[in-house]
Short mmCIF file of C-alpha atoms in Angstrom, two decimals:
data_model
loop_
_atom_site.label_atom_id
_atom_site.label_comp_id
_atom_site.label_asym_id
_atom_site.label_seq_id
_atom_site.Cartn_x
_atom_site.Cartn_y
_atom_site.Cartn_z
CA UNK A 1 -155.79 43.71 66.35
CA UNK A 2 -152.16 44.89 66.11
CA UNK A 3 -150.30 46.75 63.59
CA UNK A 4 -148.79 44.21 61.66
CA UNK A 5 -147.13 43.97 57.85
CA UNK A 6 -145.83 40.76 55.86
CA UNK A 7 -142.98 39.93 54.82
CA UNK A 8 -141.59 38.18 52.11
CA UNK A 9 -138.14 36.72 52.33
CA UNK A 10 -136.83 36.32 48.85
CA UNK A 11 -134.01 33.43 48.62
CA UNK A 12 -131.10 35.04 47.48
CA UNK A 13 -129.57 32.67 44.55
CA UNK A 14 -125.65 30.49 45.44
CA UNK A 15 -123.22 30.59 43.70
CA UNK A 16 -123.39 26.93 42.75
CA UNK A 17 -126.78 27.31 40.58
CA UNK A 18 -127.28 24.96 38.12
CA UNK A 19 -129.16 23.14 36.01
CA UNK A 20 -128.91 19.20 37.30
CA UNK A 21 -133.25 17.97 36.91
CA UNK A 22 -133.45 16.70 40.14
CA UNK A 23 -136.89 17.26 40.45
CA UNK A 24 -139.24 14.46 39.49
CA UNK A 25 -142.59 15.95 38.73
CA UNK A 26 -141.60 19.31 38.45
CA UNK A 27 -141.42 19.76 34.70
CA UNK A 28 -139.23 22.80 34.06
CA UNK A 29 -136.63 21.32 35.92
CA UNK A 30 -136.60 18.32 34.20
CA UNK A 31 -136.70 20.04 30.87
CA UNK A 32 -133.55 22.30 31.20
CA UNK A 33 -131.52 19.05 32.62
CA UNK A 34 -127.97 19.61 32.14
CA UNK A 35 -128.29 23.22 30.38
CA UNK A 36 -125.76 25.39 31.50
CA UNK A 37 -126.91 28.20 34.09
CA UNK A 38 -126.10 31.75 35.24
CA UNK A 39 -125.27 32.00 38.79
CA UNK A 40 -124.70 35.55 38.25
CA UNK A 41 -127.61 36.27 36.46
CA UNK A 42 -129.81 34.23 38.55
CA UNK A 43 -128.91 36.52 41.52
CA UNK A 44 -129.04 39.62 40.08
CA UNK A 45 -132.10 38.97 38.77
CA UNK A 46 -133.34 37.95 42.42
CA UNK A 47 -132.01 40.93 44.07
CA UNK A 48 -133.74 43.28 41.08
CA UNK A 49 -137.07 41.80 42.31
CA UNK A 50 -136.16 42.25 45.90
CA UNK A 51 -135.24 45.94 45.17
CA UNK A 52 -138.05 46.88 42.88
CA UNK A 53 -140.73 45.37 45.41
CA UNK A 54 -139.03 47.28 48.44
CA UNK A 55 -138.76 50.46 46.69
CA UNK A 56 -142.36 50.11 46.45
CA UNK A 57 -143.50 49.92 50.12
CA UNK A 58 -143.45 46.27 50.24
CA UNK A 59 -141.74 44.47 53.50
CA UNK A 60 -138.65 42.89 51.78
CA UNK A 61 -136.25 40.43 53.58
CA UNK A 62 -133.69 37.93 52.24
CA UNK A 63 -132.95 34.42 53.24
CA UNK A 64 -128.77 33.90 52.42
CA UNK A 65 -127.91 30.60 50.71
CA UNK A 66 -126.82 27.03 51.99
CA UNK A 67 -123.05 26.22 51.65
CA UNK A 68 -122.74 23.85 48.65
CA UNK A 69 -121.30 21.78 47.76
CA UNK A 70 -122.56 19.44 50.92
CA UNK A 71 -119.39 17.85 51.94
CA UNK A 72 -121.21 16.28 54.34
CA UNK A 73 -123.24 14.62 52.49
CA UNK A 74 -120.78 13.15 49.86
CA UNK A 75 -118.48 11.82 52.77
CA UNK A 76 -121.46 10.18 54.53
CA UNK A 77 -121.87 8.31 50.98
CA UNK A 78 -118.56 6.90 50.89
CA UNK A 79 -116.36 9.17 48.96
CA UNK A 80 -112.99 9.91 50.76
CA UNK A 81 -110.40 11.49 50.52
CA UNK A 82 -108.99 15.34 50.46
CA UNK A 83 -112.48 18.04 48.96
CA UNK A 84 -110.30 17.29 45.42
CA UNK A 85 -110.34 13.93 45.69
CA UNK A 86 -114.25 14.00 47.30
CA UNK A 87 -115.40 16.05 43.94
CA UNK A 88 -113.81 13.93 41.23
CA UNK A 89 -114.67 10.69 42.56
CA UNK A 90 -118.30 11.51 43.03
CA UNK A 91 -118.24 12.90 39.23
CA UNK A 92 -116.73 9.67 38.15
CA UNK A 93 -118.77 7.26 40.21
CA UNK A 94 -122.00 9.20 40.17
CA UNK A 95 -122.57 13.01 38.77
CA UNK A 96 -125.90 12.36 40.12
CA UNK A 97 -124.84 12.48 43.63
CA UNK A 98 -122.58 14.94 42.99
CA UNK A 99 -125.70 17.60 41.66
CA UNK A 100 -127.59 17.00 45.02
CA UNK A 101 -124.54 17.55 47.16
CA UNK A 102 -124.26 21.08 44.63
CA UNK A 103 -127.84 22.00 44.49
CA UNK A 104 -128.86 25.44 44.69
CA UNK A 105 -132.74 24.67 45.24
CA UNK A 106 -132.51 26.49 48.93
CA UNK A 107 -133.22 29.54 46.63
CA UNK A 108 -136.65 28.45 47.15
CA UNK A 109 -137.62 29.83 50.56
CA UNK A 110 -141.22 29.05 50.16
CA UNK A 111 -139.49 25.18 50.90
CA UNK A 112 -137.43 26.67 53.96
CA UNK A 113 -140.79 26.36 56.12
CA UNK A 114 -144.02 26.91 57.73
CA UNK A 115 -144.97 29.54 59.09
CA UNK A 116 -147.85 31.07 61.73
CA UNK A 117 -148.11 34.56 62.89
CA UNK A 118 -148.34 35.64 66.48
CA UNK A 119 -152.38 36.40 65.94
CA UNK A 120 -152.90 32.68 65.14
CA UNK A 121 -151.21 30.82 67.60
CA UNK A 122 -151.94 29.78 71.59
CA UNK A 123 -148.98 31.36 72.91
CA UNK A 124 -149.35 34.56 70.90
CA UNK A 125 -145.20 34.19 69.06
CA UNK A 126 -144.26 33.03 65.85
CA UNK A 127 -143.88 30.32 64.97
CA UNK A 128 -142.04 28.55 62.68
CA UNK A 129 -141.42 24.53 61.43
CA UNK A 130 -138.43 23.98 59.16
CA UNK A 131 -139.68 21.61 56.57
CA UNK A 132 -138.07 18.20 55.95
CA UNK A 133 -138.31 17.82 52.02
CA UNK A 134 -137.79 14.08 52.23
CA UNK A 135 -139.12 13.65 48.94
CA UNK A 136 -135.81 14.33 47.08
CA UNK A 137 -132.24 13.76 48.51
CA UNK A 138 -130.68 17.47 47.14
CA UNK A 139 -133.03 19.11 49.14
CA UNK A 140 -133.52 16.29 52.20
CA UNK A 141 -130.61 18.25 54.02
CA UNK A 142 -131.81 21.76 53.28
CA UNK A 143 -133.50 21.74 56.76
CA UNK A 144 -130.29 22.19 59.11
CA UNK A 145 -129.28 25.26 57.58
CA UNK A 146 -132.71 26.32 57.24
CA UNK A 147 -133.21 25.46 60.89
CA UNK A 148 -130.00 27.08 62.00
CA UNK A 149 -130.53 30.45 59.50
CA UNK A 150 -134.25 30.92 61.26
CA UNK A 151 -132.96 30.49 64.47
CA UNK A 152 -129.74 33.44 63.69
CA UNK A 153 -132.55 35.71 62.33
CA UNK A 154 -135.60 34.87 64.60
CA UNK A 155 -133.94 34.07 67.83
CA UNK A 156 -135.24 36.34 70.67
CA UNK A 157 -137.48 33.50 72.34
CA UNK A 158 -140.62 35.72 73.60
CA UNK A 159 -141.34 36.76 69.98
CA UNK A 160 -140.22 33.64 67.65
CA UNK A 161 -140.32 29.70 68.38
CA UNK A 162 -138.06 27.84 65.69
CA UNK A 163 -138.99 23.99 65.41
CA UNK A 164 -136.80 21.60 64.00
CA UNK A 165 -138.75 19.36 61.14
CA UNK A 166 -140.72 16.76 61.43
CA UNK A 167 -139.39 12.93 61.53
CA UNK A 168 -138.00 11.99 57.93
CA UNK A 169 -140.05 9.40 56.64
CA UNK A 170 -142.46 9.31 54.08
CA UNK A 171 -145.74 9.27 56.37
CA UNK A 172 -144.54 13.14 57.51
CA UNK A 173 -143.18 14.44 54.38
CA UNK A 174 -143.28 18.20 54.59
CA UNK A 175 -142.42 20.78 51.64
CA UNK A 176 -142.67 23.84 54.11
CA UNK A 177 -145.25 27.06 52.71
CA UNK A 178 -145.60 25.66 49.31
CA UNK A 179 -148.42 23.94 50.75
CA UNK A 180 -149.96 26.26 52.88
CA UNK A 181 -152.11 29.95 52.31
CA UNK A 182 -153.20 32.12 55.09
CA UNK A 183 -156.55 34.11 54.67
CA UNK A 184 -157.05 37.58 57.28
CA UNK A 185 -159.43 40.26 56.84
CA UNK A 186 -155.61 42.28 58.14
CA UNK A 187 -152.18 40.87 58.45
CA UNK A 188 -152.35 41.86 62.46
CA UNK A 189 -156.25 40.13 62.78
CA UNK A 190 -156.73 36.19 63.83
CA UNK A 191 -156.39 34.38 60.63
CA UNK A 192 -157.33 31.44 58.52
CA UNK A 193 -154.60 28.64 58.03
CA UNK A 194 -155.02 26.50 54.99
CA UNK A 195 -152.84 23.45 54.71
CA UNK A 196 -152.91 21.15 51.26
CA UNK A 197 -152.25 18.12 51.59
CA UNK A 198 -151.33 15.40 48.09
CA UNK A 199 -151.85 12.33 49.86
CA UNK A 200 -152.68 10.48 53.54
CA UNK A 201 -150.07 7.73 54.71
CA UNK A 202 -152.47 6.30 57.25
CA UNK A 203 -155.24 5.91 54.56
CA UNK A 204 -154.44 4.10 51.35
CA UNK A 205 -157.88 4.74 49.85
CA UNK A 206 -157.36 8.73 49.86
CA UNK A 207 -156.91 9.59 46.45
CA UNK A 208 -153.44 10.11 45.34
CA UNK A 209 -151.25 10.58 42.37
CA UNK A 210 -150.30 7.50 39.62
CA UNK A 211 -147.48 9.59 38.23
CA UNK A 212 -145.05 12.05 39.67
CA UNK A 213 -145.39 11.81 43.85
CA UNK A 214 -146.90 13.53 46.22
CA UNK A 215 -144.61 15.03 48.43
CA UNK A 216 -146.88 17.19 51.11
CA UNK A 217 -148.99 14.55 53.44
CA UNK A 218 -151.81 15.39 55.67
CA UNK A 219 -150.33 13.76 58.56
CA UNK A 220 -147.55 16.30 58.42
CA UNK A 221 -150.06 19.43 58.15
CA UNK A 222 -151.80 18.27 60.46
CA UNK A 223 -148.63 17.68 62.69
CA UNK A 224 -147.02 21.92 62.13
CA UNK A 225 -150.71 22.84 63.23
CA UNK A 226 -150.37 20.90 66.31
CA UNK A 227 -146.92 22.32 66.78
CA UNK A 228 -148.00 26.10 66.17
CA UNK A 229 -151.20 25.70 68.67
CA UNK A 230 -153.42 26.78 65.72
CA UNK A 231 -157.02 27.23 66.60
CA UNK A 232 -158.94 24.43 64.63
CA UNK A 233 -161.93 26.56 64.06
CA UNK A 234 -159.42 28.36 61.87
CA UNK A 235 -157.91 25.60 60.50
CA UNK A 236 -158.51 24.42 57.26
CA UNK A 237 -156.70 20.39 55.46
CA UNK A 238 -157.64 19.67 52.13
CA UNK A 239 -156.55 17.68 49.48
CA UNK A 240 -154.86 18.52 46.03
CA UNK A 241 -156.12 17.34 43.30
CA UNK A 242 -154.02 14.27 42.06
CA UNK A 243 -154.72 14.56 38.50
CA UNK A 244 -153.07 17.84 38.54
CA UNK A 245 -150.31 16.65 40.49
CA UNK A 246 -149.31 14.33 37.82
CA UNK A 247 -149.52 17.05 35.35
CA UNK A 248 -146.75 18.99 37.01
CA UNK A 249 -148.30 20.86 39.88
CA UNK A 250 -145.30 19.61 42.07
CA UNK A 251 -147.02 22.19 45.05
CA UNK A 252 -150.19 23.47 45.42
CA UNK A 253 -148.43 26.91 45.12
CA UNK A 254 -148.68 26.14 41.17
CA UNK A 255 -152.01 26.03 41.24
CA UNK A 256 -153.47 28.45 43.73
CA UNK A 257 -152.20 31.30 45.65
CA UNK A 258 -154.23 33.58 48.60
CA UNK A 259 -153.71 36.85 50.13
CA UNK A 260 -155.93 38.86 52.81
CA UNK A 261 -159.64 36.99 51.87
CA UNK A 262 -158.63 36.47 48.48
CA UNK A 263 -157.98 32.81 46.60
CA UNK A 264 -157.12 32.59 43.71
CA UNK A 265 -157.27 29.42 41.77
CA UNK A 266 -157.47 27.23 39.07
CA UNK A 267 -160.48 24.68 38.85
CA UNK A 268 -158.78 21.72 39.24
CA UNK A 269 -156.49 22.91 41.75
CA UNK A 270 -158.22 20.95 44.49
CA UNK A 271 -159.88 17.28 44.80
CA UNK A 272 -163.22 18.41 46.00
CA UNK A 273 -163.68 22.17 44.96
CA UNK A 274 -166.79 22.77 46.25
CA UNK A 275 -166.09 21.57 49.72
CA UNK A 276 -162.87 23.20 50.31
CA UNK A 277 -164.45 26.45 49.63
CA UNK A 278 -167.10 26.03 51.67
CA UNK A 279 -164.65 24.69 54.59
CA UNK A 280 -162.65 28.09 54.04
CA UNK A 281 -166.08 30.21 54.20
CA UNK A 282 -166.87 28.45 57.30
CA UNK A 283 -163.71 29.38 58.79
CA UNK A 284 -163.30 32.78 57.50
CA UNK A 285 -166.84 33.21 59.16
CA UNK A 286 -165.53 32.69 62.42
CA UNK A 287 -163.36 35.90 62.19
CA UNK A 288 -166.32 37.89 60.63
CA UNK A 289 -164.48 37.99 56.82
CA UNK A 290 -166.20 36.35 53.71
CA UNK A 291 -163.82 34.49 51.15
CA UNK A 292 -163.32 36.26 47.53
CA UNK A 293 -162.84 33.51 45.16
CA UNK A 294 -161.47 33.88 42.21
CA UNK A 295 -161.68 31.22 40.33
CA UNK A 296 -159.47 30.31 36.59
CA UNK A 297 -161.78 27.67 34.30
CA UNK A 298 -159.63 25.12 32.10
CA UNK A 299 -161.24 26.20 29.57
CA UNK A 300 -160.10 29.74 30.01
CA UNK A 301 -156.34 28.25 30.78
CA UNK A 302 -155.55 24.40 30.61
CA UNK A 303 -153.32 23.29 33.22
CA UNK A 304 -150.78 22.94 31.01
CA UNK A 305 -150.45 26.35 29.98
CA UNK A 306 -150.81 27.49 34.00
CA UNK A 307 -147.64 25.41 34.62
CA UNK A 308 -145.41 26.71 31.43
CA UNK A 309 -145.97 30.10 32.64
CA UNK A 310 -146.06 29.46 36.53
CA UNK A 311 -149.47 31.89 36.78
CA UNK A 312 -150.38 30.93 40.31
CA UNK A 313 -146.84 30.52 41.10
CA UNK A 314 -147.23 33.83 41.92
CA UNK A 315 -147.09 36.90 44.55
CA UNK A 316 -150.56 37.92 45.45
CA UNK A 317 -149.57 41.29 47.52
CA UNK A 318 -151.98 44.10 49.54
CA UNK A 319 -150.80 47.39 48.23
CA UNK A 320 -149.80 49.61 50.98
CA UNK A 321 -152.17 52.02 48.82
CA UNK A 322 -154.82 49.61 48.91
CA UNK A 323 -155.97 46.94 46.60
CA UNK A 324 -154.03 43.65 45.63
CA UNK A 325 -151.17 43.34 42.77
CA UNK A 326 -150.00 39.73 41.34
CA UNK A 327 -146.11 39.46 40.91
CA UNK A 328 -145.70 36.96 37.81
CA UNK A 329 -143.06 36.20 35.38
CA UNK A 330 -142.46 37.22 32.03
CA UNK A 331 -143.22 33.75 30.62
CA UNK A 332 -147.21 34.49 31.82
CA UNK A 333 -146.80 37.26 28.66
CA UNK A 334 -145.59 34.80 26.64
CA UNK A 335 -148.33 32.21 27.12
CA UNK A 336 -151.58 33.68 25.25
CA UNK A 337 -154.30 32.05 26.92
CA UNK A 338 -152.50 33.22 30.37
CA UNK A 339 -151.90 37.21 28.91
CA UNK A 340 -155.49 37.22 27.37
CA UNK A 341 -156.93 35.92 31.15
CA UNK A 342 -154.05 38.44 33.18
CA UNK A 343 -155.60 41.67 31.12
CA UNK A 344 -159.38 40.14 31.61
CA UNK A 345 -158.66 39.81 35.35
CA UNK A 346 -157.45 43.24 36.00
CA UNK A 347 -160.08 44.69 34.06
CA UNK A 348 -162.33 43.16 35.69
CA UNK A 349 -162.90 45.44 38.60
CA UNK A 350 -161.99 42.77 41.03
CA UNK A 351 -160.08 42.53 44.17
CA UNK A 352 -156.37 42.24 41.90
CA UNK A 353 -156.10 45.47 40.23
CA UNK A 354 -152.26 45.58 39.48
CA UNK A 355 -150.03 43.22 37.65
CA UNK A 356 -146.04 43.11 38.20
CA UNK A 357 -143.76 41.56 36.14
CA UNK A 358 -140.26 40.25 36.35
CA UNK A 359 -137.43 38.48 34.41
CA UNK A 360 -136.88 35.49 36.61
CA UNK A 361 -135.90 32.91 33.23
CA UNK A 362 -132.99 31.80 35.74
CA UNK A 363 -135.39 30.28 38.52
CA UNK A 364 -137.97 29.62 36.56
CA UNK A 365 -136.00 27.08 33.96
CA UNK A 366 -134.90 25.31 36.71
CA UNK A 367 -138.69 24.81 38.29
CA UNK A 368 -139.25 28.06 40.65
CA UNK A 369 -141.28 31.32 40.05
CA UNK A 370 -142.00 34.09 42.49
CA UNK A 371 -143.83 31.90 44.77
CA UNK A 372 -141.36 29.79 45.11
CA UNK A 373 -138.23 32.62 45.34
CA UNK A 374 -140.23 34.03 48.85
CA UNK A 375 -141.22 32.99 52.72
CA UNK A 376 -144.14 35.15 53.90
CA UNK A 377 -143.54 36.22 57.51
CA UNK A 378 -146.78 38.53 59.19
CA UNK A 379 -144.53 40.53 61.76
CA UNK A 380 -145.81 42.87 64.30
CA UNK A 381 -143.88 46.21 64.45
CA UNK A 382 -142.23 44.83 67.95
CA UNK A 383 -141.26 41.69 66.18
CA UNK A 384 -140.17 42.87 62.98
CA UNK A 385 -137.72 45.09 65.47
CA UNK A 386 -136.85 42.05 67.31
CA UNK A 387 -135.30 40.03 64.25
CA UNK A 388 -132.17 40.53 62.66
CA UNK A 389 -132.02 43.47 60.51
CA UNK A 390 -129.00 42.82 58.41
CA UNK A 391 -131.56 41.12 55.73
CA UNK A 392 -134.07 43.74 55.28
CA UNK A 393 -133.80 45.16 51.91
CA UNK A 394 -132.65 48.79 51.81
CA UNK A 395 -130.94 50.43 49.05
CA UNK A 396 -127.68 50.21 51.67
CA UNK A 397 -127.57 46.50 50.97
CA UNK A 398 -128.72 46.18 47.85
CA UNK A 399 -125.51 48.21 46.65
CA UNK A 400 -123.41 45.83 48.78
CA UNK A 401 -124.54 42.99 47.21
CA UNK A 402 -124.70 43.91 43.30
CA UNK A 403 -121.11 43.79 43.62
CA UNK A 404 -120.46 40.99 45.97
CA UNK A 405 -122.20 39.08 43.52
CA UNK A 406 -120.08 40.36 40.91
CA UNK A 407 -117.34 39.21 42.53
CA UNK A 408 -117.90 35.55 43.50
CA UNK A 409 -120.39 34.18 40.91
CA UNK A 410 -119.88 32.90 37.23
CA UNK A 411 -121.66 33.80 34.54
CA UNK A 412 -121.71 30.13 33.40
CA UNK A 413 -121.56 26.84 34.91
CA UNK A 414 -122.37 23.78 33.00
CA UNK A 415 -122.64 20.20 34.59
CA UNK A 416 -118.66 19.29 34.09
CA UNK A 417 -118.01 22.51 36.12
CA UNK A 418 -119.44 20.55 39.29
CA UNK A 419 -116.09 18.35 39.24
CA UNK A 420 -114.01 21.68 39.37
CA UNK A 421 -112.44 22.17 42.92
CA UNK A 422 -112.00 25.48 42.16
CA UNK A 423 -115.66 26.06 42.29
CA UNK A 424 -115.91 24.88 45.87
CA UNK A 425 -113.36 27.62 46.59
CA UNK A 426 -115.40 29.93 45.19
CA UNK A 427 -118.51 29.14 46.63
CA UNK A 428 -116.95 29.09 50.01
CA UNK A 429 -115.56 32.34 49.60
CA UNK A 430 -118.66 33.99 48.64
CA UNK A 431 -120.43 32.81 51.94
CA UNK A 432 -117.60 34.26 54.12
CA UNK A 433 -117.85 37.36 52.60
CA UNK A 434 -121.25 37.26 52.86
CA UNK A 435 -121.55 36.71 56.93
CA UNK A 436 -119.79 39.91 57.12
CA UNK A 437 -122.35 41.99 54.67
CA UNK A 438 -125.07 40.49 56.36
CA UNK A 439 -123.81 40.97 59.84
CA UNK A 440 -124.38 37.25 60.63
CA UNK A 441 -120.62 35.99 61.91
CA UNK A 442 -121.03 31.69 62.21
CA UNK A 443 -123.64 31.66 60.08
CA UNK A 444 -122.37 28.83 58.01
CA UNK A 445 -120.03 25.91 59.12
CA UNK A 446 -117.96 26.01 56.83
CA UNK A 447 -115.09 23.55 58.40
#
């Protein structure tokens, strides 16, 4: 086993965040639609959380932002004309349109893709699948800059392999990490890969949701394990439960979360409980580690009350001192069945023994909590050398950024705003400048 540490690369938030509800099923988005939003807010708030959890001892990265608003994808749609002309028409003919192209969901990074350590995989390098997210047109397109970002960060080839995402149609859709836990008795040992899956194209009598859709599909887990050369001893598919899905559980990320040999869950997180624990056991027991199940009744905290507060949307963290902490949002302090459970759990002399909180109201109104705001990378001390440091949070960068942020983002921006060329400027702007703070020249095409 090899020294190895993960780590989490927070999205850092655009300057084009808004509220727009794009997000059928995902219930916070849909119930701050056409709120206005704090770009600046949202970011500083981000970059606090980056800061606090580096200053800490934990690994802490950054992915940058996409370029919005996607020209591209409002000239492929028919509207013409000069970026003015491109920006008022689409506001005219269809402000819907116009939110996707101005979406800020790449904040997400837990979307951006999967990922498998060197300790899983045949060829022993890391490996990486950008995720389609052909579920939803704002975030169908997030995968070229994903793709392209991975590759400017990850690119010496005898330590990372980059794949582009899987074919965009509905039998392969693919919502990246959200959908996918890795269990280790040690970042550096061979691990356990656990891929959730919300419905199978190939078999229409797999149970699936009636409501809001499922967006992960087995066929596409299946397809990034095939891709990384995972070991299917220590491989692991099962299936979300639907009824939670159409309750809001958009991911299984907001209903479960693991760390080290640690799950933690809610009951009805999965369709068959009892066998997907004993399919993780079994595959745990190949690598000599036993699975620590923790384990949330509905009775304890109904499903509604784990979405409001986004409890398993969570960071589930190993200490460098030892023991586990959970990184949650102020809102689980504000729901009372979720802050009675939180001060049971740690109490409880179990494996989580630490609770962090953080104001994230910005990403979590429009559907994301700390889950969602990270991509967790296991990097060997050669490959964590071998990627591109400029994104590594230090306090160098984090005082670089306070301001730049400061400096290109509003402090408001309501849905009319979208129509504003003079936000387009801005956002631009913001991304040059950025390339240079991050030392990543051409990391955006932004002709």
């Amino acid at each position: 086993m090899r020294n190895a540490r993960e780590f989490n690369f927070d999205g850092l938030v655009g300057p084009s965040h808004n509220y727009a509800g794009l997000s059928f099923g995902n219930v916070a988005s849909f119930n701050n639609v056409r709120s206005a939003s704090n770009p600046r807010q949202a970011a500083l708030q981000g970059l606090a959380k980056m800061r606090a959890l580096a200053a800490r001892g934990f690994a802490q990265g950054l992915l940058p932002p996409q370029a919005r608003p996607n020209f591209r994808l409002l000239r492929r749609l028919g509207f013409t004309g000069t970026d003015a002309d491109v920006l008022a028409r689409a506001y005219r003919e269809s402000p819907v349109i116009l939110a996707c192209a101005y979406s800020a969901s790449p904040m997400w990074t837990a979307n951006a893709a999967t990922v498998s350590p060197s300790a899983d995989t045949a060829d022993g390098r890391v490996h990486f699948t950008a995720a389609n997210l052909n579920n939803k047109l704002h975030r169908a397109e997030e995968h070229v800059q994903a793709t392209r970002t991975l590759r400017a960060l990850f690119a010496n080839p005898d330590r990372f392999v980059v794949h582009g995402p899987l074919p965009s149609t509905p039998a392969f859709g693919d919502e990246g990490a959200a959908n996918h836990t890795r269990f280790a008795s040690a970042h550096g040992a061979a691990g356990v890969e656990f891929f959730v899956y919300g419905r199978v194209e190939f078999d229409p009598s797999a149970p699936a949701p009636t409501k809001y859709p499922a967006r992960q599909t087995l066929e596409a887990s299946q397809a990034v394990a095939r891709l990384h050369g995972l070991d299917a001893a220590r491989t692991v598919f099962a299936s979300q439960n639907p009824a939670v899905i159409d309750q809001g559980v958009f991911h299984n990320d907001v209903i479960a979360v693991g760390n080290g040999n640690v799950l933690f869950y809610h009951d009805q997180a999965f369709a068959d409980e009892a066998a997907t624990l004993e399919a993780l056991r079994r595959a745990l027991g190949v690598t000599g580690t036993d699975l620590r199940a923790v384990r949330v009744d509905t009775g304890v905290v109904p499903v509604a009350d784990a979405v409001a507060s986004y409890l398993f949307n969570s960071q589930l963290l190993s200490k460098p001192d030892g023991g586990m902490a959970l990184v949650v949002p102020h809102e689980c302090r504000e729901t009372v069945t979720v802050a009675r459970y939180l001060e049971q759990l740690v109490a409880s002399g179990g494996p989580i023994d630490e609770l962090i909180e953080f104001d994230l109201r910005q990403s979590m109104r429009n559907g994301g909590g700390p889950a969602c705001l990270r991509l967790r990378v296991v990097l060997t001390d050669e490959e964590a050398a071998a990627m591109h440091q400029g994104v590594l949070m230090t306090e160098d960068l984090y005082a670089r950024l306070v301001p730049w942020v400061e400096r290109h983002y509003r402090d408001r921006v309501e849905p009319k705003d979208l129509a504003d060329p003079q936000l387009a400027i801005e956002c631009a702007a913001a991304l040059e400048d950025l390339e240079r703070i991050l030392g990543l020249p051409g990391l955006y095409d932004l002709s």
